[in-house]
XYZ file of C-alpha atoms in Angstrom:
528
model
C -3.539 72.097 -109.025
C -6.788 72.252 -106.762
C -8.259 68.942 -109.151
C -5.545 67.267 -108.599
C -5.013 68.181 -104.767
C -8.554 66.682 -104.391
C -7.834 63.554 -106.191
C -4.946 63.227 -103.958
C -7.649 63.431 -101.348
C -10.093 61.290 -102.854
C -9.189 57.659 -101.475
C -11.187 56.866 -98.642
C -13.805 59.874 -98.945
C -17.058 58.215 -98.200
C -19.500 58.949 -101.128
C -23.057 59.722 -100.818
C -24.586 56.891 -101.044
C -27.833 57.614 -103.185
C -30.513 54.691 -105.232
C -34.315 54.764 -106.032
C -36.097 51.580 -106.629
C -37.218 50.413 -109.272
C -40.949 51.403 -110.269
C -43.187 48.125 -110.110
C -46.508 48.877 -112.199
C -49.567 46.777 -112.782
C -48.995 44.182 -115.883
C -51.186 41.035 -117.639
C -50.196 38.294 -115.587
C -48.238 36.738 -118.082
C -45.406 40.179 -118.333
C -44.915 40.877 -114.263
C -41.690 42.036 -113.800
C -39.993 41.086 -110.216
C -36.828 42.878 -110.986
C -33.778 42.160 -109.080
C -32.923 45.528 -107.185
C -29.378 45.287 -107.505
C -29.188 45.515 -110.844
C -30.583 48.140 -113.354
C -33.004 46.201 -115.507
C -33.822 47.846 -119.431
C -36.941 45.595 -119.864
C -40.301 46.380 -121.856
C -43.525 46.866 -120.258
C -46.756 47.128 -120.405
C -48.970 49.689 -118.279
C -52.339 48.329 -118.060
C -54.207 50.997 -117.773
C -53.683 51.942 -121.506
C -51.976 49.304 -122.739
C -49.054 51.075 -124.050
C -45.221 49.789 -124.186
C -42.928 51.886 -122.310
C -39.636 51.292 -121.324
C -38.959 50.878 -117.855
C -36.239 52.775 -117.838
C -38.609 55.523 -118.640
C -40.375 55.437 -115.580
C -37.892 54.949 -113.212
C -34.034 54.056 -113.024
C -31.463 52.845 -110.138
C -29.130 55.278 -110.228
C -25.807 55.633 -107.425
C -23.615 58.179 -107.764
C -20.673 56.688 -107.647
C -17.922 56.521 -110.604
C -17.697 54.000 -113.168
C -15.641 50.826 -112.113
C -12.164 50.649 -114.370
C -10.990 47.161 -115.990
C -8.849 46.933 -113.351
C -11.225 47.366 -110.092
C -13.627 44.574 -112.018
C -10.616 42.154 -112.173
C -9.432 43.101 -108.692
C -13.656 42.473 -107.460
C -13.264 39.050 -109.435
C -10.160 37.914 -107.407
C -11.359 39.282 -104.470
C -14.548 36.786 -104.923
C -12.146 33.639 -105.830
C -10.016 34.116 -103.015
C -13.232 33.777 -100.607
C -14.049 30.701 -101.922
C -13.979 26.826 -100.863
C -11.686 25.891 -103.726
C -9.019 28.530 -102.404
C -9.437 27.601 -99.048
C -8.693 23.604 -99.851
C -5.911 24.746 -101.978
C -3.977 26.385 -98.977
C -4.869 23.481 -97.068
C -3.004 21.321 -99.388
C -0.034 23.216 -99.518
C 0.342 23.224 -95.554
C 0.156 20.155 -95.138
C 2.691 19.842 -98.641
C 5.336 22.135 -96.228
C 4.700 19.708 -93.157
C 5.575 16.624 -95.288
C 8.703 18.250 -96.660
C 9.378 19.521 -92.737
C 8.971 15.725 -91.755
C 11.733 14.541 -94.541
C 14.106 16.808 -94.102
C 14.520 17.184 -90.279
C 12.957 21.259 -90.273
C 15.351 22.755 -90.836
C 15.729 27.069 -90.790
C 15.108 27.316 -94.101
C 12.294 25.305 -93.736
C 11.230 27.540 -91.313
C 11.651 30.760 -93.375
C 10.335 29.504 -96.527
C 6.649 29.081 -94.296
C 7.411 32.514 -92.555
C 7.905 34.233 -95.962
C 5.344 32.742 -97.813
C 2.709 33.318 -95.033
C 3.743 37.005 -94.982
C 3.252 37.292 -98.274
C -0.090 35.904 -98.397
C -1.344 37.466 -95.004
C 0.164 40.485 -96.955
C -2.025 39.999 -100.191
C -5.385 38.466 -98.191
C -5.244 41.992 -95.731
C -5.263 43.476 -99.794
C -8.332 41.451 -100.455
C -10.534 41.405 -97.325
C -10.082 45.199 -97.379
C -11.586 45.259 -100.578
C -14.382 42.806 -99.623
C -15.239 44.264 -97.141
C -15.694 47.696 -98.358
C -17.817 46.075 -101.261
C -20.009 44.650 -98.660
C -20.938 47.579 -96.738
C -21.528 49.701 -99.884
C -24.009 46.725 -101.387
C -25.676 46.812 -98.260
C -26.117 50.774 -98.066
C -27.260 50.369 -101.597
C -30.165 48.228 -100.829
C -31.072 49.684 -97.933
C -31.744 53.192 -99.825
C -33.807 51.042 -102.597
C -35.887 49.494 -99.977
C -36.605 53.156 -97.913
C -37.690 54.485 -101.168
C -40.246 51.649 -101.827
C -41.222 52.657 -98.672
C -41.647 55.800 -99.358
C -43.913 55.189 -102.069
C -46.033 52.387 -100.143
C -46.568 54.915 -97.751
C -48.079 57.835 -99.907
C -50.299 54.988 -101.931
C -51.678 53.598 -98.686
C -52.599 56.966 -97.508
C -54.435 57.533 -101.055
C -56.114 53.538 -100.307
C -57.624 55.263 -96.989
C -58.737 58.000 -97.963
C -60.127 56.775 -100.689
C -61.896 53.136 -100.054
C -61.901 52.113 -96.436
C -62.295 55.536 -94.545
C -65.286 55.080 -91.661
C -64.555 50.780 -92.346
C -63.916 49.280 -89.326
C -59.674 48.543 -88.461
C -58.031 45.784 -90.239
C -57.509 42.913 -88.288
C -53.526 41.664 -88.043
C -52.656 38.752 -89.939
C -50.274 35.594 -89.245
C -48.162 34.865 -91.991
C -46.219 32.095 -93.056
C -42.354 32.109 -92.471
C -39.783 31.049 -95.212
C -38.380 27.478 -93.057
C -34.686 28.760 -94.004
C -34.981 31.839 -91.937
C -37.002 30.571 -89.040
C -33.851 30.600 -87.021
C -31.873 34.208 -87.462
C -28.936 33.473 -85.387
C -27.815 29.819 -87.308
C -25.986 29.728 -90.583
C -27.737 27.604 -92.913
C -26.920 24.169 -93.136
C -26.327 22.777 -96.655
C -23.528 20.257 -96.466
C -20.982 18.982 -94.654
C -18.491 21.513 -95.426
C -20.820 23.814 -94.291
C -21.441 22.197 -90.708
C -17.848 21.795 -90.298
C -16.641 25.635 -90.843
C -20.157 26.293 -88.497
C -17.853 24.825 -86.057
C -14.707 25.872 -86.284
C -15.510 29.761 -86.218
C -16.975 29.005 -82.999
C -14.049 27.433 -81.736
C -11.561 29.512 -83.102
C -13.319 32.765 -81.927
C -14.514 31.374 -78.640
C -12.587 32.526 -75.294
C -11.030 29.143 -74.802
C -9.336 29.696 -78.240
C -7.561 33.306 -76.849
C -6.744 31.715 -73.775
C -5.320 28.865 -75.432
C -3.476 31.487 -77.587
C -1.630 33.049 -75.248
C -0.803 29.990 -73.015
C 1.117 29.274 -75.911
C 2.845 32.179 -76.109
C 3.724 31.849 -72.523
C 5.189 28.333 -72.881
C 7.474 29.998 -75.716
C 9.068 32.364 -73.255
C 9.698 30.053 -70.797
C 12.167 28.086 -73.355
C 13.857 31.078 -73.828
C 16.742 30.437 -71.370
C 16.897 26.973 -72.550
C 17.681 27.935 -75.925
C 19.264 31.178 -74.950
C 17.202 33.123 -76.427
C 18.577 33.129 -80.029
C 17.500 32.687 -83.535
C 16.038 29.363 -83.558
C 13.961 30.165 -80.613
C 12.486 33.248 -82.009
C 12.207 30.983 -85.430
C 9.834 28.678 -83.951
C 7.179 31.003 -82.803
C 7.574 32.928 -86.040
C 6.979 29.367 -87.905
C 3.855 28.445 -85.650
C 2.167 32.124 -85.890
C 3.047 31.879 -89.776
C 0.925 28.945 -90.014
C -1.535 30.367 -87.477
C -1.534 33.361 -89.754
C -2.044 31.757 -93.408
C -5.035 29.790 -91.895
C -7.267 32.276 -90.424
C -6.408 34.810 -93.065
C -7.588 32.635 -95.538
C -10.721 30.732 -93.445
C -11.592 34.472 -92.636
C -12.473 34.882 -96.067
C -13.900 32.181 -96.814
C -16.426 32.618 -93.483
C -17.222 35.794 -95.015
C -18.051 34.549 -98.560
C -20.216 31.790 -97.479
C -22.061 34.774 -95.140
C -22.572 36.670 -97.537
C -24.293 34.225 -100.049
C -26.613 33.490 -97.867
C -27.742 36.985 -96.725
C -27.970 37.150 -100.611
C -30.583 34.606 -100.390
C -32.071 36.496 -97.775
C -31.939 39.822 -99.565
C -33.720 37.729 -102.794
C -36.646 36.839 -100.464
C -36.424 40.174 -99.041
C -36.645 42.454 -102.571
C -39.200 39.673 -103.741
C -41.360 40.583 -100.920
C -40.879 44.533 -101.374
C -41.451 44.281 -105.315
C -45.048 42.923 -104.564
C -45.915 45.087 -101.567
C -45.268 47.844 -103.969
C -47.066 46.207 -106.832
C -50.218 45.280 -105.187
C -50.460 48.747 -103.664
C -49.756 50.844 -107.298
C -52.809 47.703 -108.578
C -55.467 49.093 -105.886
C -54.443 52.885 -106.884
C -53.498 52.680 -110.599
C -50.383 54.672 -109.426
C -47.401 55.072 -112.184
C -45.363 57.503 -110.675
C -41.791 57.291 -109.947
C -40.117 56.031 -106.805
C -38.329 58.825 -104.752
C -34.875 58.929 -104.981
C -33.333 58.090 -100.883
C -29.794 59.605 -100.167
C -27.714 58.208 -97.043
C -25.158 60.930 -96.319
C -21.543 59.738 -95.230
C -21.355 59.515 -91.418
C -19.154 61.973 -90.072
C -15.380 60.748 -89.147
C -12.576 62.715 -87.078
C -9.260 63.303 -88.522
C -7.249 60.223 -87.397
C -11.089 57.495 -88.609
C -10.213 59.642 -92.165
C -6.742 59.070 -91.990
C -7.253 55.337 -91.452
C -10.037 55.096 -94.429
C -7.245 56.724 -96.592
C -4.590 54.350 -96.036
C -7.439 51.731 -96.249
C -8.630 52.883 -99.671
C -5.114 52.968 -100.930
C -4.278 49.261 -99.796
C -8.088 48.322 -101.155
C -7.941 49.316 -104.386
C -5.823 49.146 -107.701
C -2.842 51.510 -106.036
C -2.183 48.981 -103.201
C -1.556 46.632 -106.168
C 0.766 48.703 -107.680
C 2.537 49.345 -104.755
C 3.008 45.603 -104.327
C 4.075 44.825 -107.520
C 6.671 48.010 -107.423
C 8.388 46.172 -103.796
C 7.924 42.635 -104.761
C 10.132 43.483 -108.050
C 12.416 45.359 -106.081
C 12.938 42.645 -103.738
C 13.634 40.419 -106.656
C 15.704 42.725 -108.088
C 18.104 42.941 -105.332
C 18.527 39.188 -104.839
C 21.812 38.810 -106.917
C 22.935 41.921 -104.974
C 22.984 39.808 -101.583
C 23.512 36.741 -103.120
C 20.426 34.979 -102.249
C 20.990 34.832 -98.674
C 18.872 34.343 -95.429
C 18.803 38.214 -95.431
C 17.386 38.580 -98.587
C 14.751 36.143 -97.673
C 13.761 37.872 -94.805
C 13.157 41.210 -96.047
C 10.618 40.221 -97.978
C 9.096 38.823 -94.563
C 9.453 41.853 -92.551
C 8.497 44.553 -94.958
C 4.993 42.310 -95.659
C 4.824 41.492 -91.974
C 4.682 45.133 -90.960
C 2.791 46.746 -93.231
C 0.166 43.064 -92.847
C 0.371 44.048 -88.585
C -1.077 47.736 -89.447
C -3.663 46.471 -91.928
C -5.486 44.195 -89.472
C -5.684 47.177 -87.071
C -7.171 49.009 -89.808
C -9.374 46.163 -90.614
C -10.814 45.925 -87.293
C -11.536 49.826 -87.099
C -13.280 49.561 -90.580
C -15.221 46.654 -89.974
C -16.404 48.292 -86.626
C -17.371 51.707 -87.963
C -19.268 50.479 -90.834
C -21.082 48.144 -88.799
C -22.574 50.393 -86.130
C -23.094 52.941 -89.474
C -25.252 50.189 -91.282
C -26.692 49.136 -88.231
C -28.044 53.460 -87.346
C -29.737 52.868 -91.371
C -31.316 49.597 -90.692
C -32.958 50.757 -87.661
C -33.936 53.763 -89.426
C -35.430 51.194 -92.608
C -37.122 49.483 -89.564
C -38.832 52.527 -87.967
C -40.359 53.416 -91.361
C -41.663 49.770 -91.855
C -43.320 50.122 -88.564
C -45.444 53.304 -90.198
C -46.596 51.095 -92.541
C -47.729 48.404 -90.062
C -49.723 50.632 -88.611
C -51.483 52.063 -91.249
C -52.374 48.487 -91.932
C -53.699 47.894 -88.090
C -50.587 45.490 -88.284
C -48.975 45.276 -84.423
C -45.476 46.305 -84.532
C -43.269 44.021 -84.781
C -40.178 43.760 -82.005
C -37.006 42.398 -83.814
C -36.336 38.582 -82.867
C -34.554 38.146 -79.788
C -30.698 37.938 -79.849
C -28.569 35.357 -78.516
C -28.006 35.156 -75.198
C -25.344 38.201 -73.442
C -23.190 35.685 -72.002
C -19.832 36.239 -70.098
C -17.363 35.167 -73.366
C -19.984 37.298 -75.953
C -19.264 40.665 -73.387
C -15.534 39.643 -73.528
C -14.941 39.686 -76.934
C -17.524 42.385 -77.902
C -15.250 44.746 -75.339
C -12.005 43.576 -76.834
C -13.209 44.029 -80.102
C -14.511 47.342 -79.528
C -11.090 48.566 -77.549
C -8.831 47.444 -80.926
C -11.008 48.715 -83.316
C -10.307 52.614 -81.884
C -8.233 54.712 -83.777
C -5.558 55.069 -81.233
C -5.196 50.836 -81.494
C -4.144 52.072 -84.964
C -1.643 54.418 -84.011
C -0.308 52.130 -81.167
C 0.338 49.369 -84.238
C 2.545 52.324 -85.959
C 4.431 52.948 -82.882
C 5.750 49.124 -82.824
C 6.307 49.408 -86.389
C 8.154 51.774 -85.966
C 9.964 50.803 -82.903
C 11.096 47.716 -84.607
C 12.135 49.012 -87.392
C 15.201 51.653 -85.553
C 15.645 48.725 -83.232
C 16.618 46.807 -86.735
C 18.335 49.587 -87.426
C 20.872 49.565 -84.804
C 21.988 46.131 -85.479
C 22.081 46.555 -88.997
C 19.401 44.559 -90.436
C 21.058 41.721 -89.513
C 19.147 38.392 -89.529
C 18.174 38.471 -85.204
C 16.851 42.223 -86.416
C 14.377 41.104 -88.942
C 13.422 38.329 -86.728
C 13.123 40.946 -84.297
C 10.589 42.986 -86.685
C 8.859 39.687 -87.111
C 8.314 38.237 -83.640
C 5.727 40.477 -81.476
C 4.042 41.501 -84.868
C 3.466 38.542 -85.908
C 2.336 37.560 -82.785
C 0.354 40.376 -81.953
C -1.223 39.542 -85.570
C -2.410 36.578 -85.025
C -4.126 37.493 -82.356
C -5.790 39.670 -83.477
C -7.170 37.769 -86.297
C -8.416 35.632 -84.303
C -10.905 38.274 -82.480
C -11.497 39.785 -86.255
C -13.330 36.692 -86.638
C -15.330 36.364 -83.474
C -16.241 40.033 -84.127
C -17.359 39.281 -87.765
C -19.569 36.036 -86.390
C -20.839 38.256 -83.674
C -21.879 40.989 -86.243
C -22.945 38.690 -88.662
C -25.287 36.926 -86.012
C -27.061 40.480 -85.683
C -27.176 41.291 -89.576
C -28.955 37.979 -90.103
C -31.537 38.829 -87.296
C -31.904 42.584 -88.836
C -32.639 40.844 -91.899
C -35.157 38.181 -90.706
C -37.197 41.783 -89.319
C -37.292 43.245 -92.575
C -38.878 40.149 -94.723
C -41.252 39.137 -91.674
C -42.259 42.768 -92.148
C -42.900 42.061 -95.632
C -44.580 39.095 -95.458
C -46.636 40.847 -93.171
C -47.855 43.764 -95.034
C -48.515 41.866 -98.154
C -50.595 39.594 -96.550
C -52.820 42.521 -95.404
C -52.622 44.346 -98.616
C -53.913 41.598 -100.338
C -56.876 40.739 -97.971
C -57.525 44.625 -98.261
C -57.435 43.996 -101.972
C -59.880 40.845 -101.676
C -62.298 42.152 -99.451
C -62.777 45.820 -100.437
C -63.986 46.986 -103.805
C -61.243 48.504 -106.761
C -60.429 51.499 -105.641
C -61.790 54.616 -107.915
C -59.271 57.816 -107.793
C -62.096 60.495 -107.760
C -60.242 63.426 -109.001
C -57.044 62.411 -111.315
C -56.021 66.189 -111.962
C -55.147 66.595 -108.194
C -51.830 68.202 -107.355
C -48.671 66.445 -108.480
C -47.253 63.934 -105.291
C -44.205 64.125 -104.221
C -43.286 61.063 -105.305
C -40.006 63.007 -107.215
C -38.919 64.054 -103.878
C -35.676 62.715 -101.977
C -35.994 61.945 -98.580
C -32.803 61.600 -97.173
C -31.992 59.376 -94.087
């Protein structure tokens, strides 16, 4: 009972997050191995101090303790990657502007109207599913590296201390450096400009997360209102919001994603420049020392939530993962199921709409309070990565490097950096399941009738959209700073490795004195 208690209580339990890089040692110029961090490379190598094969697995492996991905999470990780992309975004594209031709023939009618409200619910319903699920995978990649990269660290660190205590002590102090910058990172704060897809989805996150866009927003829903006495406040009025947030709604869900796959390709061409850069600081250092021992092994410990941030991860692991799949296919066949029962009527239709439209108005609360908690946790662990890169620069005589200066504060970034912060709290969260649930014995009372469900549908839908709309500015904001932090780390790099190697040029090969010294702690784990 107590094993399966606990894997009752698993979903949501942040792991320790736990990785050692990858050992790089001296080889022929013709065998250097630059692994790629992220994944665990098998290869052959050569040590050239003896000239014997070893595995590299031998010497050191990436290991995170975290359990083995099913069939099902890998399929669920491939979706989650098609849905982000370009293809998928044209795709809905075309099939909005398919439902405004077929409006425009045949007069909009309500079941015109429903068929947009449904569908949209059902996809805002499945993309919550998805960006949950991306971005979990994001923040767990990024906790990943940064544990490889404070481990290199680690290691640069102890062999640099050997270097001056062994060649250069009483030499006079190394003279800084300037190095060369990559041209594609020169400016942090830009995305990077391929094409002219690219340019034009630069723009519209700005607009659509900009305060004219929330002002704009809610003029709208003030114009609403004001027809209400004109159309006395019935069905079709409360239809036509519902159909204009529904398309509101499919857009942004599924430009969100898309925004956040083209991100995160390019801060994977960042991290590629990044673990290039580490791989040879490491490598030229373990060259001047002879040095083949093992990387330490870095542990990030899970950052400490209250009751109701735990509750929310839970829910969010559920709805993230293979069981919120389930759970969807279990009501969606339901649904179905019950059709003939209610003879295929505008009821019927809606239910589907309401059950996916309340349970889609919770999940972008909890979206919000993820995506703001891991944030400010990966930002605590990049500060720490760049505190330990400043020990190194000034071992080197390097100056320490300030990060590049952020965007400008202005009125509109303070705005929406407050009213991101006040929905991303965990009593936002509970506030969503108090309408929820307010709408739902309101529905009650009148029987599920069709002005119920439209009832349920109305202010969550609203509220919904909304608040996609500041998930967006708040993931351009955040992403704006990640590209900045990452800039830091591979000018820090460049840095260092330009000084190693003009220690390495101008100083004679270093000679270890005594080899039987005392083992170093290079086995250790530091944790951050």
């Amino acid at each position: 009972m107590s094993k399966v208690l606990d894997r009752l209580c698993a979903p949501g339990r942040k792991p320790v997050i736990e990785a050692s890089a990858v050992a790089q040692l001296p080889h022929p110029p013709d065998v250097v191995n630059l692994a790629f961090e992220l994944e665990i490379c098998d290869k052959v190598t050569t040590n050239s101090k003896d000239g014997e094969k070893q595995s590299s697995s031998e010497l050191q492996k990436i290991e995170f303790n975290e359990r083995k991905t099913s069939r099902l999470s890998r399929i669920f990780d491939r979706v989650t990657g098609l849905a982000g992309t370009k293809y998928t975004f044209f795709l809905m594209l075309a099939a909005l502007l398919i439902w405004a031709i077929v409006g425009g023939v045949t007069g909009a009618t309500q079941t015109w109207q429903i068929v947009i409200q449904d569908a949209s619910s059902i996809q805002c319903y499945i993309s919550d599913t998805l960006l949950m699920r991306q971005q979990q995978n994001n923040s767990r990649n990024l906790l990943k590296l940064v544990c490889q990269l404070r481990s290199r660290n680690r290691t640069c660190k102890r062999l640099l201390q050997r270097v001056r205590q062994e060649s250069i002590n009483g030499s006079e102090p190394i003279s800084p450096v300037q190095v060369n910058i990559d041209k594609d990172l020169v400016d942090a704060a830009d995305l990077p400009v391929e094409n002219w897809y690219d340019r034009i989805c630069n723009y519209v996150v700005l607009a659509i997360g900009s305060l004219v866009s929330f002002v704009v927003y809610w003029a709208g829903i003030i114009t609403w209102i004001a027809l209400g006495p004109r159309l006395q406040w019935g069905n079709l009025w409360q239809l036509y919001i519902n159909t204009a947030t529904a398309v509101e709604l499919t857009f942004t869900t599924v430009f969100l994603q898309n925004t956040r796959h083209r991100h995160t390709q390019y801060l994977e061409k960042c991290l590629q420049s990044i673990i290039k850069a580490d791989n040879e600081m490491e490598l030229r250092l373990r060259e001047l020392t002879e040095d083949i021992d093992p990387n330490p092994t870095a542990i990030i410990p899970p950052d400490v939530v209250t009751k109701g941030n735990r509750a929310i991860d839970y829910y969010g692991a559920i709805m993230g993962s293979g069981a919120g799949v389930v759970i969807s296919v279990i009501v969606f066949a339901v649904w179905i199921g019950i059709g003939p029962t209610m003879q295929w009527n505008s009821n019927w239709w809606l239910i589907i709409g309401t059950y996916t439209g309340l349970v889609g108005f919770v999940d972008g609360y909890v979206l919000r309070n993820d995506h703001f908690r891991a944030n400010a946790f990966a930002d605590v662990q990049l500060q720490t990565l760049a505190d330990e890169d400043a020990v190194l620069c000034e071992m080197l005589g390097i100056p320490v490097l300030t990060e590049t200066v952020a965007p400008k504060n202005s009125l509109h970034r303070r705005i929406s950096q407050a009213l991101g912060a006040f929905l991303s709290l965990p009593h936002a969260v509970l506030a969503s399941l108090v309408v929820v649930v307010t709408v739902i014995i309101i529905a009650s009372c009148m029987h599920w009738s069709e002005t119920g469900q439209l009832i349920c549908n109305t202010p969550t839908m609203i509220i919904e959209g909304f608040l996609l709309l500041v998930l967006i500015q708040a993931h351009h904001l955040s992403n704006e700073s990640r590209r900045i932090q990452f800039k830091g780390i591979l000018v820090r790099r460049l840095m260092i490795n330009a000084q190693i190697e003009r220690l390495r040029v101008n100083s004679s090969k270093v000679t270890l004195h005594d080899t039987s010294a005392s083992p170093v702690d290079g086995a250790e784990s530091v944790v951050v």
